[in-house]
C-alpha positions in Angstrom: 109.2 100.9 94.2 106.6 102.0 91.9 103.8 99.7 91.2 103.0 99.2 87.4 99.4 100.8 86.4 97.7 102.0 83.6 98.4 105.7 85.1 101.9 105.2 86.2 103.0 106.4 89.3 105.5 108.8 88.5 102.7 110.6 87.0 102.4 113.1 89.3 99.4 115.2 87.7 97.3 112.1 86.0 96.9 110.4 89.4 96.0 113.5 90.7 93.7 113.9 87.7 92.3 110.1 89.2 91.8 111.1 92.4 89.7 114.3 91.2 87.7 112.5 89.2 87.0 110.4 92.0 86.0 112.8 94.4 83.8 114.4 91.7 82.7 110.8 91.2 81.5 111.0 95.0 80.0 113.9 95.3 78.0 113.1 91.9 76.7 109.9 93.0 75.4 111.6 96.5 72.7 113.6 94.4 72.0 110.5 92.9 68.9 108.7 94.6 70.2 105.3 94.6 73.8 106.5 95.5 72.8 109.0 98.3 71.9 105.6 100.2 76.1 105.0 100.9 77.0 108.3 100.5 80.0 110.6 98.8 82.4 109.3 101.4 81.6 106.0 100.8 81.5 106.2 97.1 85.4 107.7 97.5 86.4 105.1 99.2 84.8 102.0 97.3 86.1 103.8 93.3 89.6 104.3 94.7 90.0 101.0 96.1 88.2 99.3 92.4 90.0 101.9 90.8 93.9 100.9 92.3 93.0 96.9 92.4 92.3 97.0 89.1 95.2 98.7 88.3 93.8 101.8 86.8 95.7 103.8 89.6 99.0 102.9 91.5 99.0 101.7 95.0 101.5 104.1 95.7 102.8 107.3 94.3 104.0 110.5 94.9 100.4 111.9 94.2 99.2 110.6 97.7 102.4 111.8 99.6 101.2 115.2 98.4 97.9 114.6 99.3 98.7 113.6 102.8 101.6 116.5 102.8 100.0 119.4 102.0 96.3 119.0 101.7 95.8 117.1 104.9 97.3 119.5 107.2 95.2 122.1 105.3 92.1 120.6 106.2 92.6 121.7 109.8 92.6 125.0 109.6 90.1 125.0 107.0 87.7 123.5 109.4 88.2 125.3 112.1 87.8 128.9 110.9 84.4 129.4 112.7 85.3 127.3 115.6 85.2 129.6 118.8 86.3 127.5 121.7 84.1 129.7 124.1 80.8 128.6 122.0 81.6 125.1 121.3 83.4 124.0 125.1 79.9 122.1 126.1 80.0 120.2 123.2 84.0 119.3 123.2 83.0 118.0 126.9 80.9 115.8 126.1 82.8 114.4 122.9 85.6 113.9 125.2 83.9 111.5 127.0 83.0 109.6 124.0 86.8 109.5 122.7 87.8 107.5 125.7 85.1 105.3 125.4 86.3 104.8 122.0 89.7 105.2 123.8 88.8 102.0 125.9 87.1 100.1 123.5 90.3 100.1 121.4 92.2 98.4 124.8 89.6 96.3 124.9 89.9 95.1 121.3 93.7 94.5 121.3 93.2 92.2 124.4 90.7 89.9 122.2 92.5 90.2 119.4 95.8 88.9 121.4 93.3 86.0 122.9 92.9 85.0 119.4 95.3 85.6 117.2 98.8 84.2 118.0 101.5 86.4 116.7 104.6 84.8 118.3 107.4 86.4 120.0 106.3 89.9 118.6 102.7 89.8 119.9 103.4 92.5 122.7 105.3 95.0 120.3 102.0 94.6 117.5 99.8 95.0 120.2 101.5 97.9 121.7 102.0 100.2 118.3 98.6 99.2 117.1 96.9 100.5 120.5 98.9 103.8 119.8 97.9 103.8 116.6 94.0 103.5 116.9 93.5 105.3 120.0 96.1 108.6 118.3 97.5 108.0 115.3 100.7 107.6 113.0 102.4 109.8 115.5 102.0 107.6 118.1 102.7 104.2 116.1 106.3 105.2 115.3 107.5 106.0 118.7 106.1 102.5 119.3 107.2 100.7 117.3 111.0 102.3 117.9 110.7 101.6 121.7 109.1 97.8 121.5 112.0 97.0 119.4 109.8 96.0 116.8 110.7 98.6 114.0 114.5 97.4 114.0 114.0 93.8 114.6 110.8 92.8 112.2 110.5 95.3 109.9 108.9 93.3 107.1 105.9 93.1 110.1 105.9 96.6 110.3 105.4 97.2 106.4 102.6 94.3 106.4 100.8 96.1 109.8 101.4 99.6 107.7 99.8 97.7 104.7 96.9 95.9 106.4 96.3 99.4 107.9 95.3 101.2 104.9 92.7 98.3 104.1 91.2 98.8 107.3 91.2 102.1 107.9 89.2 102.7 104.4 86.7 99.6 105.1 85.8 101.1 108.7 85.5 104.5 107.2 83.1 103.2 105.4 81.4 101.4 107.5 81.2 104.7 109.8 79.9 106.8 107.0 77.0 104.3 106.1 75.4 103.5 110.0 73.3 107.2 110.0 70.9 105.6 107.0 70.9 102.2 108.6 67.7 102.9 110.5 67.9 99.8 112.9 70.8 101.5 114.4 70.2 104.9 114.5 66.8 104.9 116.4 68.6 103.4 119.5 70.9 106.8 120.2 69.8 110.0 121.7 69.0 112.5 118.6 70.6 115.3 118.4 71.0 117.9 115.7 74.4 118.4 114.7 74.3 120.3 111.4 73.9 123.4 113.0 77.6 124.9 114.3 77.6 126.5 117.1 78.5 129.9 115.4 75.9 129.7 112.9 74.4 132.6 114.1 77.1 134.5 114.1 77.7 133.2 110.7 74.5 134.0 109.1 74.7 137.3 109.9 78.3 138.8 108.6 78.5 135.6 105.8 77.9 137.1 101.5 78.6 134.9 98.9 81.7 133.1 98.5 83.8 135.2 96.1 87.8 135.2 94.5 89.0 137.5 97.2 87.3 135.2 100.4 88.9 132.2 98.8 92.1 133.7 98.5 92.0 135.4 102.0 90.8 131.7 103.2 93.8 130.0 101.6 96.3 132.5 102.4 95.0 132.3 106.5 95.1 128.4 106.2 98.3 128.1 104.5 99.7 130.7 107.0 98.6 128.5 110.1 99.7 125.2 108.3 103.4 127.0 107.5 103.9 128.4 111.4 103.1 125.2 113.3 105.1 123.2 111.0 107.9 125.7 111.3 107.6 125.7 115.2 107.6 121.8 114.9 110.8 121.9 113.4 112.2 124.4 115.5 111.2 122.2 118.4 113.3 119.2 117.0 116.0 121.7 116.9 116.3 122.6 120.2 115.5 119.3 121.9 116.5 116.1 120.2 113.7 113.7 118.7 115.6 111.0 120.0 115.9 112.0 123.6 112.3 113.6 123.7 110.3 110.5 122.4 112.4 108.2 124.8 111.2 111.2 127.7 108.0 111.6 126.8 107.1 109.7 123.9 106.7 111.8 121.5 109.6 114.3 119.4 108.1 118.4 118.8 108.3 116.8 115.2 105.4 114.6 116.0 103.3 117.3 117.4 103.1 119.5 114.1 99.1 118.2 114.2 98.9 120.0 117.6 100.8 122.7 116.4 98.9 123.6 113.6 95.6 122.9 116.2 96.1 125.3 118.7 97.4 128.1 116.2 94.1 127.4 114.4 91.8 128.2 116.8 93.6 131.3 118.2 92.1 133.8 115.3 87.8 132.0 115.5 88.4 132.3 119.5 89.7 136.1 119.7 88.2 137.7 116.6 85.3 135.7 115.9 83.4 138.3 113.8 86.0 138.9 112.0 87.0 135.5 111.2 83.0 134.9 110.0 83.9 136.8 107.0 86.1 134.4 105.5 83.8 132.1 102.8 84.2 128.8 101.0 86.9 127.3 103.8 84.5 124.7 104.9 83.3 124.0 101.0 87.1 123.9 100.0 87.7 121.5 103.2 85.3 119.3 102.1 86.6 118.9 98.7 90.5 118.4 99.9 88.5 115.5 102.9 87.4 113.7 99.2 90.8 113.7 98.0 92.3 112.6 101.2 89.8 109.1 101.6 90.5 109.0 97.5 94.4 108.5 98.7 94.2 106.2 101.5 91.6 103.8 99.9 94.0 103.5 96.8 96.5 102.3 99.4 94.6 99.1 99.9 96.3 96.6 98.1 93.8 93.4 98.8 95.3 90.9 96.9 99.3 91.5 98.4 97.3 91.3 101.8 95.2 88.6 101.6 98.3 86.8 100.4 101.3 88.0 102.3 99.8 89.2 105.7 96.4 87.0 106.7 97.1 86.6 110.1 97.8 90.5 110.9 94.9 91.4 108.7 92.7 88.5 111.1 94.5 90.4 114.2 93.4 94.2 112.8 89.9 93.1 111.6 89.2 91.8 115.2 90.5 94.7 116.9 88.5 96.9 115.0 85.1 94.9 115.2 85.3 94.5 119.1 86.2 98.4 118.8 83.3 99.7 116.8 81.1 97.1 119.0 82.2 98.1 122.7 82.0 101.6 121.6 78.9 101.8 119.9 77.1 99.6 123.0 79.0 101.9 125.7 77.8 105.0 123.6 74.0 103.6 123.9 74.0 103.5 127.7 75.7 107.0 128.4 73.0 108.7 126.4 75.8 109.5 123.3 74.4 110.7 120.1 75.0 108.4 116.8 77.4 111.3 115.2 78.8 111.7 118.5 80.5 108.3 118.8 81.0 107.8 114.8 82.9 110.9 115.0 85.0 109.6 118.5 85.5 106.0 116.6 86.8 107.8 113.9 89.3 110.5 115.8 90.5 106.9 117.6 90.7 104.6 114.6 91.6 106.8 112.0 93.2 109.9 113.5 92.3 113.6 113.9 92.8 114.4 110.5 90.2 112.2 109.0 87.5 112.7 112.1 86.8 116.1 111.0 87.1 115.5 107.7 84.0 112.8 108.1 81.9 115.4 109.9 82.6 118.3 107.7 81.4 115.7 104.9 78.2 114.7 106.5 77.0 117.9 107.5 77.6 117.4 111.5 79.0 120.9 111.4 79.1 121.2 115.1 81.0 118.3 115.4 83.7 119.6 113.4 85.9 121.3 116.0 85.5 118.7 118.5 86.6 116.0 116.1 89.9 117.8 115.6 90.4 118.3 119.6 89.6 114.6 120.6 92.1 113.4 118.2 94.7 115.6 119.5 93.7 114.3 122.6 94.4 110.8 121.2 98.1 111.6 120.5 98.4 112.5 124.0 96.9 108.9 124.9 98.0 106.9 122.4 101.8 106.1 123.7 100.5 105.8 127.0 98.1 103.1 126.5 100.4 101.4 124.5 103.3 101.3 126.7 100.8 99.9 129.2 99.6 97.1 127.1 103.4 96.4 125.8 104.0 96.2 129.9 101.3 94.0 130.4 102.0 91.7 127.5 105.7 91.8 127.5 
């Protein structure tokens, strides 16, 4: 149902039009001297949430299914266009281990959560999905919820988790992009220099300027990838039934496009690196689709309806997420982890691999770029595992 706004929802171009200006918004207040203190990202997230709880934009419109459609899977591919695995596998290592930090720290925060939050006779299916869901992702809450039982026999609770979801999701992304300027915090992690990509100089030496014809042979290449791994997705779910696969393994071929699109985008960096360097304005264009992308899920975040309809699942998410960011930010201090390191790990866990990169690529932590993407694919691997041992504990 489409929520009444001053910019309707069925308004496919003028919320698009809002989310633009939004970004811009961003990215205009980052120059600023007084605005560079929370940063574009921040920015993004704090004018679309004002912007759809004061009923400028809708909470939910087509716009945003495009958004997260098309421009999301886009991002990947954008990002990872100068990402050869045989220059980057040290780093990758070492973020691994901070993803399952941030893998455990999740565990640990459903536990507490559980210990104070009652949920009733449904408290082992929430507690399953949402450990799938902030240690991989979407992808991993589905299946979840389907094989807990909970999607069938609650799925009002699903909507309100879904709904509470979106809320957190763009407060903790916040609260992620802001820790680098809180100086308290950052001078008790290892320092590191992470704007610097591990191809740079390989980069500097074959990049000119960006021009119509890089662009368009950037687009085309990222379009290309995004097309093929969603095309062998599907082909997947042909062949072996979503069904029967997720109740194998957990997951369908469907859920996998994310991995698909992944692995295919790192083929062409890895094997023809030079080549690939050549290609300009994918990381600048990245950025710009990253902006629209928090835009869309911060507008999400209906606080009132929340507040009102779903206190004790948004009590439940808001602890899990707190022990989270504090188990894994502690953890991260004592095994000699960068700050961008385990931001960038939280994120992948919390938030997904889409939006991990996405963070990097927006706060310069170029390096970090590739690795974000691979930890969070890594996540999806995790995520029904963990949760099917914490339903099995709980249940």
């Amino acid at each position: 149902m489409m929520d009444a706004s001053l910019i309707p929802a069925d308004q496919h171009l003028a919320v698009m039009a809002g989310l633009t200006v939004i970004a811009a918004a961003g990215f205009l207040l980052e120059k600023t001297k007084f605005g560079a203190l929370l940063t574009g990202t921040v920015w993004t997230i704090l004018l679309a949430i004002l912007a759809s709880n004061l009923r400028i934009l809708p909470f939910d419109a087509p716009a945003y299914g495009f958004v997260f459609s098309y421009a999301v899977p886009v991002l990947i591919p954008l990002f990872l266009m100068k990402a050869d695995l045989k220059r980057i596998f040290f780093e990758t290592t070492r973020m691994t281990g901070a993803f399952l930090i941030a893998s455990l720290a999740t565990v640990i925060g459903v536990f507490t959560a559980v210990l104070v939050v009652r949920l009733g006779d449904w408290e082992a299916a929430v507690a399953a999905s949402l450990t799938g869901s902030y240690v991989g992702g979407s992808v991993n809450f589905g299946p979840l919820t389907e094989m807990t039982g909970l999607a069938e026999g609650a799925p009002s609770l699903v909507s309100a988790i879904v709904a509470a979801d979106h809320l957190a999701s763009a407060a903790y992304l916040g609260v992620l992009a802001v820790l680098p300027g809180v100086a308290w915090i950052a001078k008790r992690f290892v320092s590191r220099d992470h704007t610097q990509d591990h191809t740079e100089t390989l980069e500097e030496g074959s990049e000119g300027a960006t021009t119509p014809l890089s662009l368009a042979l950037t687009l085309a290449y990222a379009l290309t990838v995004v097309a093929i791994g969603t095309w062998l997705s599907s082909v997947g779910d042909g062949l072996v039934s979503p069904d029967a696969m997720r109740e194998a393994i957990g997951v369908s071929f469907g859920d996998l496009k994310y991995v698909f699109i992944t692995l295919l985008a790192l083929i062409l960096p890895t094997a023809i690196p030079t080549q690939m360097a050549k290609l300009n304005g994918g990381f600048e264009l990245g950025v710009v689709f990253a902006f629209l992308f928090f835009g869309a899920i911060a507008a999400g975040a209906n606080v009132a309806q929340l507040l009102a309809d779903a206190p004790l699942i948004m009590l439940f998410i808001a602890i899990l997420v707190s022990v989270h960011g504090v188990v894994a930010f502690v953890l991260a201090k004592f095994c000699k982890l960068s700050l961008p390191e385990i931001i960038i790990a939280s994120n992948a866990a919390i938030l997904g691999a889409t939006t991990a990169p996405a963070l990097a690529a927006a706060k310069g932590w170029r390096d970090l770029v590739t690795p974000g993407v691979l930890v969070g694919v890594l996540g999806y691997a995790l995520g029904t595992v963990l949760g099917t041992v914490v339903y099995g504990v709980l249940g």
